[in-house]
């Protein structure tokens, strides 16, 4: 006997796991994700870790590039000159004859020579106070690149002789160095100098510059075995003379290239291309990791809800609605992970910068970085949900209802 329902009695509600026959809504999709909280949470964390890694690496890479350009711009030079065929500054050679030609060019007010070195085995400090490496900046007394440090002095004065150095704040604090202290910098003497006297200490806004020591450029040239050249030369001109001087260098010294200080990093093809390739590779790996995590969750979710999907099909859902529901679910899952990952990326980067000052890292957070992280999250969710959605959409209602 069929029960008789009065006219005023409300119709029975569909099961809580069902969505209206018009299609999926956010409540229905969220209810499906919250059924298996641990599994959903692990998938969210997987996507979050991938996005956080992208945000951290890209932000540090962008910060490094910006700090290098800022370092060059801080010199106040109109142009930086180096060898045209040098993909890396370490291989650049600007000969003494070239420097004399640059000094004699009309419009050039001053020239400053510079060299750089990474001393991996400095003979300074011991035990916990030992520094793992020291950045050496070669400068000549009286030139503008040396005079720049006058505004950064924390104590003492600028070096005046070959055996005097200017020590960055990080190195000075770590080794407890002060003015007039003597330090053995290199493994062997150069130009007959065994120890170097600290003429002063400086504090820069660029973190990695504080991990360096300003050395006489002639001493560093001997250390680098480059006694007849400098890798980099700074030119100072009036603003209206900059472009004519650059054109003259291109015409008279075609083996050299001159460019504005703020464009310097863009010209270093080898290291920047290597960094870009690494970031692309890491992004692809992060995308694959995110896809696999969401794919596993969505496949298990579709398998567990086979009968429910069959009932939805029987109630009038077409394949397109089922496809849209599963795709939306996968994308929502990844977006949750992406949102968490963006926050973790910033927080993790800041913790790293403070916990590891010896790395001299600096980060710059750009909207494009967060856009890249969000795009990876959405892409991972879409790609991961494609196959489970296709499989769910092609389930036959009769067979799905019989599924145990």
mmCIF file of N, CA, C and O in Angstrom, residues 236-333:
data_model
loop_
_atom_site.group_PDB
_atom_site.id
_atom_site.type_symbol
_atom_site.label_atom_id
_atom_site.label_comp_id
_atom_site.label_asym_id
_atom_site.label_seq_id
_atom_site.Cartn_x
_atom_site.Cartn_y
_atom_site.Cartn_z
ATOM 1 N N UNK A 236 81.827 58.036 -15.797
ATOM 2 C CA UNK A 236 81.004 59.127 -15.283
ATOM 3 C C UNK A 236 80.977 60.244 -16.327
ATOM 4 O O UNK A 236 82.034 60.740 -16.752
ATOM 5 N N UNK A 237 79.768 60.602 -16.740
ATOM 6 C CA UNK A 237 79.586 61.648 -17.740
ATOM 7 C C UNK A 237 78.449 62.567 -17.304
ATOM 8 O O UNK A 237 77.680 62.238 -16.387
ATOM 9 N N UNK A 238 78.319 63.680 -17.987
ATOM 10 C CA UNK A 238 77.133 64.516 -17.821
ATOM 11 C C UNK A 238 75.946 63.779 -18.459
ATOM 12 O O UNK A 238 76.142 62.999 -19.397
ATOM 13 N N UNK A 239 74.728 64.000 -17.985
ATOM 14 C CA UNK A 239 73.569 63.275 -18.533
ATOM 15 C C UNK A 239 73.454 63.399 -20.046
ATOM 16 O O UNK A 239 73.126 62.414 -20.732
ATOM 17 N N UNK A 240 73.736 64.583 -20.594
ATOM 18 C CA UNK A 240 73.585 64.770 -22.047
ATOM 19 C C UNK A 240 74.706 64.108 -22.844
ATOM 20 O O UNK A 240 74.596 63.924 -24.066
ATOM 21 N N UNK A 241 75.794 63.734 -22.159
ATOM 22 C CA UNK A 241 76.925 63.110 -22.860
ATOM 23 C C UNK A 241 76.883 61.590 -22.815
ATOM 24 O O UNK A 241 77.702 60.948 -23.486
ATOM 25 N N UNK A 242 75.965 61.006 -22.035
ATOM 26 C CA UNK A 242 75.989 59.554 -21.867
ATOM 27 C C UNK A 242 75.804 58.811 -23.194
ATOM 28 O O UNK A 242 76.598 57.925 -23.542
ATOM 29 N N UNK A 243 74.768 59.146 -23.933
ATOM 30 C CA UNK A 243 74.496 58.432 -25.181
ATOM 31 C C UNK A 243 75.571 58.662 -26.228
ATOM 32 O O UNK A 243 75.998 57.709 -26.902
ATOM 33 N N UNK A 244 76.072 59.886 -26.414
ATOM 34 C CA UNK A 244 77.182 60.058 -27.365
ATOM 35 C C UNK A 244 78.424 59.263 -26.987
ATOM 36 O O UNK A 244 79.102 58.710 -27.864
ATOM 37 N N UNK A 245 78.742 59.193 -25.694
ATOM 38 C CA UNK A 245 79.891 58.395 -25.275
ATOM 39 C C UNK A 245 79.658 56.917 -25.557
ATOM 40 O O UNK A 245 80.561 56.213 -26.029
ATOM 41 N N UNK A 246 78.453 56.428 -25.292
ATOM 42 C CA UNK A 246 78.150 55.025 -25.565
ATOM 43 C C UNK A 246 78.285 54.733 -27.072
ATOM 44 O O UNK A 246 78.842 53.704 -27.453
ATOM 45 N N UNK A 247 77.810 55.636 -27.902
ATOM 46 C CA UNK A 247 77.927 55.434 -29.351
ATOM 47 C C UNK A 247 79.383 55.452 -29.795
ATOM 48 O O UNK A 247 79.789 54.660 -30.671
ATOM 49 N N UNK A 248 80.183 56.316 -29.181
ATOM 50 C CA UNK A 248 81.589 56.387 -29.554
ATOM 51 C C UNK A 248 82.335 55.105 -29.153
ATOM 52 O O UNK A 248 83.202 54.619 -29.895
ATOM 53 N N UNK A 249 81.984 54.555 -27.982
ATOM 54 C CA UNK A 249 82.611 53.293 -27.559
ATOM 55 C C UNK A 249 82.260 52.174 -28.535
ATOM 56 O O UNK A 249 83.115 51.368 -28.928
ATOM 57 N N UNK A 250 80.997 52.113 -28.962
ATOM 58 C CA UNK A 250 80.584 51.084 -29.915
ATOM 59 C C UNK A 250 81.315 51.228 -31.241
ATOM 60 O O UNK A 250 81.598 50.234 -31.927
ATOM 61 N N UNK A 251 81.680 52.467 -31.607
ATOM 62 C CA UNK A 251 82.352 52.707 -32.885
ATOM 63 C C UNK A 251 83.859 52.498 -32.792
ATOM 64 O O UNK A 251 84.449 51.853 -33.667
ATOM 65 N N UNK A 252 84.485 53.013 -31.735
ATOM 66 C CA UNK A 252 85.943 52.977 -31.642
ATOM 67 C C UNK A 252 86.464 51.752 -30.889
ATOM 68 O O UNK A 252 87.604 51.324 -31.126
ATOM 69 N N UNK A 253 85.666 51.220 -29.961
ATOM 70 C CA UNK A 253 86.090 50.035 -29.184
ATOM 71 C C UNK A 253 85.008 48.964 -29.284
ATOM 72 O O UNK A 253 84.314 48.674 -28.310
ATOM 73 N N UNK A 254 84.828 48.375 -30.464
ATOM 74 C CA UNK A 254 83.712 47.430 -30.662
ATOM 75 C C UNK A 254 83.806 46.154 -29.830
ATOM 76 O O UNK A 254 82.813 45.436 -29.690
ATOM 77 N N UNK A 255 85.000 45.865 -29.282
ATOM 78 C CA UNK A 255 85.145 44.675 -28.445
ATOM 79 C C UNK A 255 84.653 44.916 -27.019
ATOM 80 O O UNK A 255 84.656 44.002 -26.193
ATOM 81 N N UNK A 256 84.247 46.158 -26.733
ATOM 82 C CA UNK A 256 83.685 46.496 -25.428
ATOM 83 C C UNK A 256 82.214 46.857 -25.590
ATOM 84 O O UNK A 256 81.771 47.224 -26.686
ATOM 85 N N UNK A 257 81.472 46.748 -24.522
ATOM 86 C CA UNK A 257 80.069 47.139 -24.518
ATOM 87 C C UNK A 257 79.831 48.074 -23.346
ATOM 88 O O UNK A 257 80.342 47.847 -22.239
ATOM 89 N N UNK A 258 79.093 49.148 -23.592
ATOM 90 C CA UNK A 258 78.771 50.123 -22.550
ATOM 91 C C UNK A 258 77.262 50.180 -22.396
ATOM 92 O O UNK A 258 76.528 50.257 -23.381
ATOM 93 N N UNK A 259 76.825 50.133 -21.161
ATOM 94 C CA UNK A 259 75.390 50.194 -20.909
ATOM 95 C C UNK A 259 75.122 50.858 -19.563
ATOM 96 O O UNK A 259 76.023 50.960 -18.717
ATOM 97 N N UNK A 260 73.891 51.329 -19.408
ATOM 98 C CA UNK A 260 73.513 51.975 -18.158
ATOM 99 C C UNK A 260 73.655 51.005 -16.999
ATOM 100 O O UNK A 260 73.466 49.790 -17.149
ATOM 101 N N UNK A 261 73.970 51.541 -15.841
ATOM 102 C CA UNK A 261 74.217 50.682 -14.674
ATOM 103 C C UNK A 261 72.997 49.827 -14.334
ATOM 104 O O UNK A 261 73.120 48.665 -13.941
ATOM 105 N N UNK A 262 71.784 50.381 -14.481
ATOM 106 C CA UNK A 262 70.578 49.641 -14.143
ATOM 107 C C UNK A 262 70.248 48.518 -15.090
ATOM 108 O O UNK A 262 69.384 47.682 -14.802
ATOM 109 N N UNK A 263 70.952 48.466 -16.246
ATOM 110 C CA UNK A 263 70.713 47.407 -17.227
ATOM 111 C C UNK A 263 71.769 46.315 -17.142
ATOM 112 O O UNK A 263 71.779 45.395 -17.953
ATOM 113 N N UNK A 264 72.642 46.422 -16.166
ATOM 114 C CA UNK A 264 73.827 45.557 -16.124
ATOM 115 C C UNK A 264 73.462 44.072 -16.035
ATOM 116 O O UNK A 264 73.975 43.245 -16.795
ATOM 117 N N UNK A 265 72.560 43.721 -15.128
ATOM 118 C CA UNK A 265 72.248 42.302 -14.899
ATOM 119 C C UNK A 265 71.612 41.678 -16.131
ATOM 120 O O UNK A 265 71.831 40.511 -16.429
ATOM 121 N N UNK A 266 70.830 42.461 -16.878
ATOM 122 C CA UNK A 266 70.173 41.918 -18.066
ATOM 123 C C UNK A 266 71.175 41.476 -19.121
ATOM 124 O O UNK A 266 70.850 40.662 -19.984
ATOM 125 N N UNK A 267 72.389 42.015 -19.067
ATOM 126 C CA UNK A 267 73.398 41.668 -20.068
ATOM 127 C C UNK A 267 74.184 40.415 -19.694
ATOM 128 O O UNK A 267 74.822 39.803 -20.542
ATOM 129 N N UNK A 268 74.121 40.000 -18.445
ATOM 130 C CA UNK A 268 74.857 38.807 -18.017
ATOM 131 C C UNK A 268 74.050 37.573 -18.407
ATOM 132 O O UNK A 268 73.263 37.040 -17.638
ATOM 133 N N UNK A 269 74.219 37.118 -19.625
ATOM 134 C CA UNK A 269 73.376 36.080 -20.192
ATOM 135 C C UNK A 269 73.537 34.737 -19.483
ATOM 136 O O UNK A 269 72.563 34.066 -19.167
ATOM 137 N N UNK A 270 74.787 34.317 -19.259
ATOM 138 C CA UNK A 270 75.020 32.969 -18.736
ATOM 139 C C UNK A 270 74.361 32.735 -17.378
ATOM 140 O O UNK A 270 73.557 31.806 -17.221
ATOM 141 N N UNK A 271 74.660 33.555 -16.345
ATOM 142 C CA UNK A 271 74.051 33.287 -15.040
ATOM 143 C C UNK A 271 72.553 33.518 -15.011
ATOM 144 O O UNK A 271 71.817 32.779 -14.353
ATOM 145 N N UNK A 272 72.066 34.551 -15.740
ATOM 146 C CA UNK A 272 70.628 34.821 -15.702
ATOM 147 C C UNK A 272 69.842 33.750 -16.445
ATOM 148 O O UNK A 272 68.759 33.361 -16.013
ATOM 149 N N UNK A 273 70.377 33.274 -17.576
ATOM 150 C CA UNK A 273 69.691 32.201 -18.299
ATOM 151 C C UNK A 273 69.682 30.915 -17.475
ATOM 152 O O UNK A 273 68.693 30.187 -17.473
ATOM 153 N N UNK A 274 70.776 30.638 -16.786
ATOM 154 C CA UNK A 274 70.826 29.452 -15.936
ATOM 155 C C UNK A 274 69.787 29.555 -14.826
ATOM 156 O O UNK A 274 69.087 28.574 -14.510
ATOM 157 N N UNK A 275 69.672 30.734 -14.232
ATOM 158 C CA UNK A 275 68.691 30.947 -13.173
ATOM 159 C C UNK A 275 67.272 30.792 -13.715
ATOM 160 O O UNK A 275 66.422 30.157 -13.084
ATOM 161 N N UNK A 276 67.010 31.360 -14.902
ATOM 162 C CA UNK A 276 65.678 31.241 -15.501
ATOM 163 C C UNK A 276 65.344 29.792 -15.815
ATOM 164 O O UNK A 276 64.219 29.342 -15.598
ATOM 165 N N UNK A 277 66.319 29.047 -16.350
ATOM 166 C CA UNK A 277 66.082 27.633 -16.663
ATOM 167 C C UNK A 277 65.766 26.839 -15.400
ATOM 168 O O UNK A 277 64.899 25.951 -15.412
ATOM 169 N N UNK A 278 66.478 27.159 -14.327
ATOM 170 C CA UNK A 278 66.225 26.453 -13.074
ATOM 171 C C UNK A 278 64.816 26.738 -12.562
ATOM 172 O O UNK A 278 64.119 25.839 -12.085
ATOM 173 N N UNK A 279 64.388 27.994 -12.662
ATOM 174 C CA UNK A 279 63.050 28.360 -12.200
ATOM 175 C C UNK A 279 61.976 27.669 -13.036
ATOM 176 O O UNK A 279 60.958 27.219 -12.501
ATOM 177 N N UNK A 280 62.189 27.589 -14.344
ATOM 178 C CA UNK A 280 61.226 26.889 -15.205
ATOM 179 C C UNK A 280 61.158 25.416 -14.828
ATOM 180 O O UNK A 280 60.066 24.831 -14.731
ATOM 181 N N UNK A 281 62.319 24.798 -14.611
ATOM 182 C CA UNK A 281 62.340 23.385 -14.246
ATOM 183 C C UNK A 281 61.635 23.151 -12.919
ATOM 184 O O UNK A 281 60.838 22.212 -12.780
ATOM 185 N N UNK A 282 61.907 24.011 -11.955
ATOM 186 C CA UNK A 282 61.263 23.843 -10.647
ATOM 187 C C UNK A 282 59.757 24.040 -10.752
ATOM 188 O O UNK A 282 58.981 23.333 -10.096
ATOM 189 N N UNK A 283 59.327 24.991 -11.584
ATOM 190 C CA UNK A 283 57.890 25.220 -11.757
ATOM 191 C C UNK A 283 57.216 24.001 -12.359
ATOM 192 O O UNK A 283 56.113 23.613 -11.943
ATOM 193 N N UNK A 284 57.868 23.379 -13.337
ATOM 194 C CA UNK A 284 57.298 22.178 -13.946
ATOM 195 C C UNK A 284 57.216 21.035 -12.937
ATOM 196 O O UNK A 284 56.218 20.302 -12.893
ATOM 197 N N UNK A 285 58.270 20.890 -12.125
ATOM 198 C CA UNK A 285 58.249 19.838 -11.100
ATOM 199 C C UNK A 285 57.133 20.106 -10.097
ATOM 200 O O UNK A 285 56.401 19.187 -9.698
ATOM 201 N N UNK A 286 56.993 21.366 -9.690
ATOM 202 C CA UNK A 286 55.929 21.722 -8.751
ATOM 203 C C UNK A 286 54.561 21.444 -9.351
ATOM 204 O O UNK A 286 53.641 20.977 -8.666
ATOM 205 N N UNK A 287 54.400 21.718 -10.639
ATOM 206 C CA UNK A 287 53.126 21.452 -11.312
ATOM 207 C C UNK A 287 52.818 19.961 -11.324
ATOM 208 O O UNK A 287 51.687 19.545 -11.059
ATOM 209 N N UNK A 288 53.834 19.150 -11.616
ATOM 210 C CA UNK A 288 53.633 17.693 -11.641
ATOM 211 C C UNK A 288 53.263 17.179 -10.258
ATOM 212 O O UNK A 288 52.352 16.344 -10.110
ATOM 213 N N UNK A 289 53.957 17.664 -9.235
ATOM 214 C CA UNK A 289 53.648 17.231 -7.866
ATOM 215 C C UNK A 289 52.222 17.607 -7.495
ATOM 216 O O UNK A 289 51.472 16.801 -6.923
ATOM 217 N N UNK A 290 51.817 18.822 -7.827
ATOM 218 C CA UNK A 290 50.452 19.248 -7.538
ATOM 219 C C UNK A 290 49.422 18.426 -8.280
ATOM 220 O O UNK A 290 48.388 18.034 -7.724
ATOM 221 N N UNK A 291 49.681 18.127 -9.551
ATOM 222 C CA UNK A 291 48.755 17.330 -10.358
ATOM 223 C C UNK A 291 48.591 15.933 -9.775
ATOM 224 O O UNK A 291 47.467 15.420 -9.651
ATOM 225 N N UNK A 292 49.702 15.305 -9.400
ATOM 226 C CA UNK A 292 49.621 13.933 -8.867
ATOM 227 C C UNK A 292 48.834 13.896 -7.564
ATOM 228 O O UNK A 292 48.043 12.966 -7.340
ATOM 229 N N UNK A 293 49.049 14.887 -6.689
ATOM 230 C CA UNK A 293 48.320 14.899 -5.424
ATOM 231 C C UNK A 293 46.830 15.067 -5.607
ATOM 232 O O UNK A 293 46.027 14.330 -5.018
ATOM 233 N N UNK A 294 46.428 16.004 -6.444
ATOM 234 C CA UNK A 294 45.003 16.231 -6.674
ATOM 235 C C UNK A 294 44.393 15.085 -7.468
ATOM 236 O O UNK A 294 43.250 14.679 -7.221
ATOM 237 N N UNK A 295 45.147 14.532 -8.419
ATOM 238 C CA UNK A 295 44.646 13.402 -9.212
ATOM 239 C C UNK A 295 44.302 12.220 -8.319
ATOM 240 O O UNK A 295 43.239 11.588 -8.480
ATOM 241 N N UNK A 296 45.174 11.910 -7.383
ATOM 242 C CA UNK A 296 44.916 10.789 -6.472
ATOM 243 C C UNK A 296 43.640 11.034 -5.661
ATOM 244 O O UNK A 296 42.798 10.128 -5.517
ATOM 245 N N UNK A 297 43.479 12.237 -5.158
ATOM 246 C CA UNK A 297 42.286 12.558 -4.370
ATOM 247 C C UNK A 297 41.014 12.463 -5.210
ATOM 248 O O UNK A 297 40.001 11.898 -4.784
ATOM 249 N N UNK A 298 41.052 13.000 -6.411
ATOM 250 C CA UNK A 298 39.861 13.022 -7.260
ATOM 251 C C UNK A 298 39.498 11.624 -7.748
ATOM 252 O O UNK A 298 38.313 11.274 -7.857
ATOM 253 N N UNK A 299 40.492 10.796 -8.045
ATOM 254 C CA UNK A 299 40.207 9.424 -8.484
ATOM 255 C C UNK A 299 39.526 8.636 -7.364
ATOM 256 O O UNK A 299 38.554 7.913 -7.592
ATOM 257 N N UNK A 300 40.029 8.783 -6.141
ATOM 258 C CA UNK A 300 39.423 8.075 -5.016
ATOM 259 C C UNK A 300 38.024 8.624 -4.728
ATOM 260 O O UNK A 300 37.095 7.870 -4.397
ATOM 261 N N UNK A 301 37.850 9.928 -4.881
ATOM 262 C CA UNK A 301 36.544 10.527 -4.639
ATOM 263 C C UNK A 301 35.513 10.032 -5.636
ATOM 264 O O UNK A 301 34.386 9.687 -5.269
ATOM 265 N N UNK A 302 35.868 9.978 -6.910
ATOM 266 C CA UNK A 302 34.941 9.481 -7.942
ATOM 267 C C UNK A 302 34.617 8.018 -7.711
ATOM 268 O O UNK A 302 33.471 7.583 -7.857
ATOM 269 N N UNK A 303 35.633 7.230 -7.337
ATOM 270 C CA UNK A 303 35.394 5.806 -7.092
ATOM 271 C C UNK A 303 34.427 5.601 -5.934
ATOM 272 O O UNK A 303 33.535 4.736 -5.999
ATOM 273 N N UNK A 304 34.573 6.361 -4.871
ATOM 274 C CA UNK A 304 33.699 6.214 -3.707
ATOM 275 C C UNK A 304 32.270 6.686 -3.995
ATOM 276 O O UNK A 304 31.330 6.255 -3.337
ATOM 277 N N UNK A 305 32.106 7.580 -4.953
ATOM 278 C CA UNK A 305 30.788 8.164 -5.223
ATOM 279 C C UNK A 305 30.169 7.650 -6.515
ATOM 280 O O UNK A 305 29.356 8.325 -7.138
ATOM 281 N N UNK A 306 30.574 6.447 -6.924
ATOM 282 C CA UNK A 306 30.054 5.910 -8.182
ATOM 283 C C UNK A 306 28.536 5.797 -8.161
ATOM 284 O O UNK A 306 27.846 6.214 -9.106
ATOM 285 N N UNK A 307 27.959 5.234 -7.082
ATOM 286 C CA UNK A 307 26.510 5.092 -7.006
ATOM 287 C C UNK A 307 25.819 6.454 -6.969
ATOM 288 O O UNK A 307 24.768 6.646 -7.577
ATOM 289 N N UNK A 308 26.413 7.387 -6.246
ATOM 290 C CA UNK A 308 25.825 8.720 -6.180
ATOM 291 C C UNK A 308 25.799 9.376 -7.549
ATOM 292 O O UNK A 308 24.801 9.999 -7.950
ATOM 293 N N UNK A 309 26.890 9.231 -8.308
ATOM 294 C CA UNK A 309 26.939 9.812 -9.649
ATOM 295 C C UNK A 309 25.905 9.151 -10.547
ATOM 296 O O UNK A 309 25.234 9.818 -11.343
ATOM 297 N N UNK A 310 25.747 7.820 -10.403
ATOM 298 C CA UNK A 310 24.715 7.125 -11.170
ATOM 299 C C UNK A 310 23.322 7.634 -10.835
ATOM 300 O O UNK A 310 22.464 7.787 -11.726
ATOM 301 N N UNK A 311 23.058 7.916 -9.567
ATOM 302 C CA UNK A 311 21.752 8.429 -9.174
ATOM 303 C C UNK A 311 21.532 9.840 -9.736
ATOM 304 O O UNK A 311 20.420 10.171 -10.182
ATOM 305 N N UNK A 312 22.594 10.661 -9.720
ATOM 306 C CA UNK A 312 22.474 11.994 -10.301
ATOM 307 C C UNK A 312 22.169 11.923 -11.794
ATOM 308 O O UNK A 312 21.339 12.694 -12.307
ATOM 309 N N UNK A 313 22.811 10.983 -12.476
ATOM 310 C CA UNK A 313 22.530 10.809 -13.903
ATOM 311 C C UNK A 313 21.089 10.374 -14.113
ATOM 312 O O UNK A 313 20.396 10.848 -15.035
ATOM 313 N N UNK A 314 20.606 9.495 -13.215
ATOM 314 C CA UNK A 314 19.227 9.020 -13.333
ATOM 315 C C UNK A 314 18.222 10.131 -13.047
ATOM 316 O O UNK A 314 17.106 10.127 -13.581
ATOM 317 N N UNK A 315 18.628 11.101 -12.202
ATOM 318 C CA UNK A 315 17.732 12.219 -11.878
ATOM 319 C C UNK A 315 17.758 13.324 -12.945
ATOM 320 O O UNK A 315 17.057 14.323 -12.806
ATOM 321 N N UNK A 316 18.557 13.133 -13.956
ATOM 322 C CA UNK A 316 18.531 14.101 -15.053
ATOM 323 C C UNK A 316 19.828 14.820 -15.339
ATOM 324 O O UNK A 316 19.877 15.655 -16.249
ATOM 325 N N UNK A 317 20.876 14.567 -14.578
ATOM 326 C CA UNK A 317 22.153 15.212 -14.870
ATOM 327 C C UNK A 317 22.726 14.657 -16.172
ATOM 328 O O UNK A 317 22.803 13.452 -16.369
ATOM 329 N N UNK A 318 23.158 15.547 -17.051
ATOM 330 C CA UNK A 318 23.848 15.114 -18.246
ATOM 331 C C UNK A 318 25.335 14.965 -17.999
ATOM 332 O O UNK A 318 25.847 15.277 -16.921
ATOM 333 N N UNK A 319 26.019 14.493 -19.017
ATOM 334 C CA UNK A 319 27.467 14.300 -18.879
ATOM 335 C C UNK A 319 28.175 15.639 -18.622
ATOM 336 O O UNK A 319 29.160 15.702 -17.881
ATOM 337 N N UNK A 320 27.683 16.684 -19.265
ATOM 338 C CA UNK A 320 28.314 17.989 -19.074
ATOM 339 C C UNK A 320 28.245 18.470 -17.643
ATOM 340 O O UNK A 320 29.207 19.046 -17.130
ATOM 341 N N UNK A 321 27.118 18.241 -16.964
ATOM 342 C CA UNK A 321 26.996 18.663 -15.568
ATOM 343 C C UNK A 321 27.941 17.880 -14.672
ATOM 344 O O UNK A 321 28.567 18.434 -13.764
ATOM 345 N N UNK A 322 28.018 16.571 -14.896
ATOM 346 C CA UNK A 322 28.942 15.744 -14.103
ATOM 347 C C UNK A 322 30.377 16.186 -14.344
ATOM 348 O O UNK A 322 31.177 16.332 -13.401
ATOM 349 N N UNK A 323 30.719 16.427 -15.613
ATOM 350 C CA UNK A 323 32.076 16.874 -15.946
ATOM 351 C C UNK A 323 32.391 18.193 -15.253
ATOM 352 O O UNK A 323 33.469 18.364 -14.662
ATOM 353 N N UNK A 324 31.442 19.118 -15.288
ATOM 354 C CA UNK A 324 31.653 20.419 -14.667
ATOM 355 C C UNK A 324 31.789 20.299 -13.155
ATOM 356 O O UNK A 324 32.614 20.991 -12.531
ATOM 357 N N UNK A 325 31.013 19.429 -12.542
ATOM 358 C CA UNK A 325 31.068 19.269 -11.090
ATOM 359 C C UNK A 325 32.430 18.759 -10.634
ATOM 360 O O UNK A 325 33.023 19.280 -9.672
ATOM 361 N N UNK A 326 32.957 17.744 -11.329
ATOM 362 C CA UNK A 326 34.239 17.158 -10.923
ATOM 363 C C UNK A 326 35.391 18.132 -11.215
ATOM 364 O O UNK A 326 36.315 18.277 -10.399
ATOM 365 N N UNK A 327 35.327 18.804 -12.363
ATOM 366 C CA UNK A 327 36.376 19.783 -12.677
ATOM 367 C C UNK A 327 36.379 20.922 -11.660
ATOM 368 O O UNK A 327 37.448 21.350 -11.189
ATOM 369 N N UNK A 328 35.209 21.422 -11.317
ATOM 370 C CA UNK A 328 35.113 22.496 -10.328
ATOM 371 C C UNK A 328 35.652 22.042 -8.980
ATOM 372 O O UNK A 328 36.339 22.803 -8.276
ATOM 373 N N UNK A 329 35.354 20.811 -8.627
ATOM 374 C CA UNK A 329 35.836 20.272 -7.354
ATOM 375 C C UNK A 329 37.359 20.215 -7.325
ATOM 376 O O UNK A 329 37.996 20.591 -6.327
ATOM 377 N N UNK A 330 37.959 19.738 -8.425
ATOM 378 C CA UNK A 330 39.423 19.664 -8.476
ATOM 379 C C UNK A 330 40.072 21.028 -8.451
ATOM 380 O O UNK A 330 41.077 21.247 -7.761
ATOM 381 N N UNK A 331 39.500 21.986 -9.189
ATOM 382 C CA UNK A 331 40.063 23.335 -9.217
ATOM 383 C C UNK A 331 39.913 24.011 -7.860
ATOM 384 O O UNK A 331 40.821 24.701 -7.387
ATOM 385 N N UNK A 332 38.755 23.827 -7.213
ATOM 386 C CA UNK A 332 38.556 24.409 -5.881
ATOM 387 C C UNK A 332 39.558 23.844 -4.891
ATOM 388 O O UNK A 332 40.124 24.585 -4.062
ATOM 389 N N UNK A 333 39.796 22.534 -4.973
ATOM 390 C CA UNK A 333 40.770 21.903 -4.082
ATOM 391 C C UNK A 333 42.157 22.516 -4.282
ATOM 392 O O UNK A 333 42.864 22.838 -3.321
#
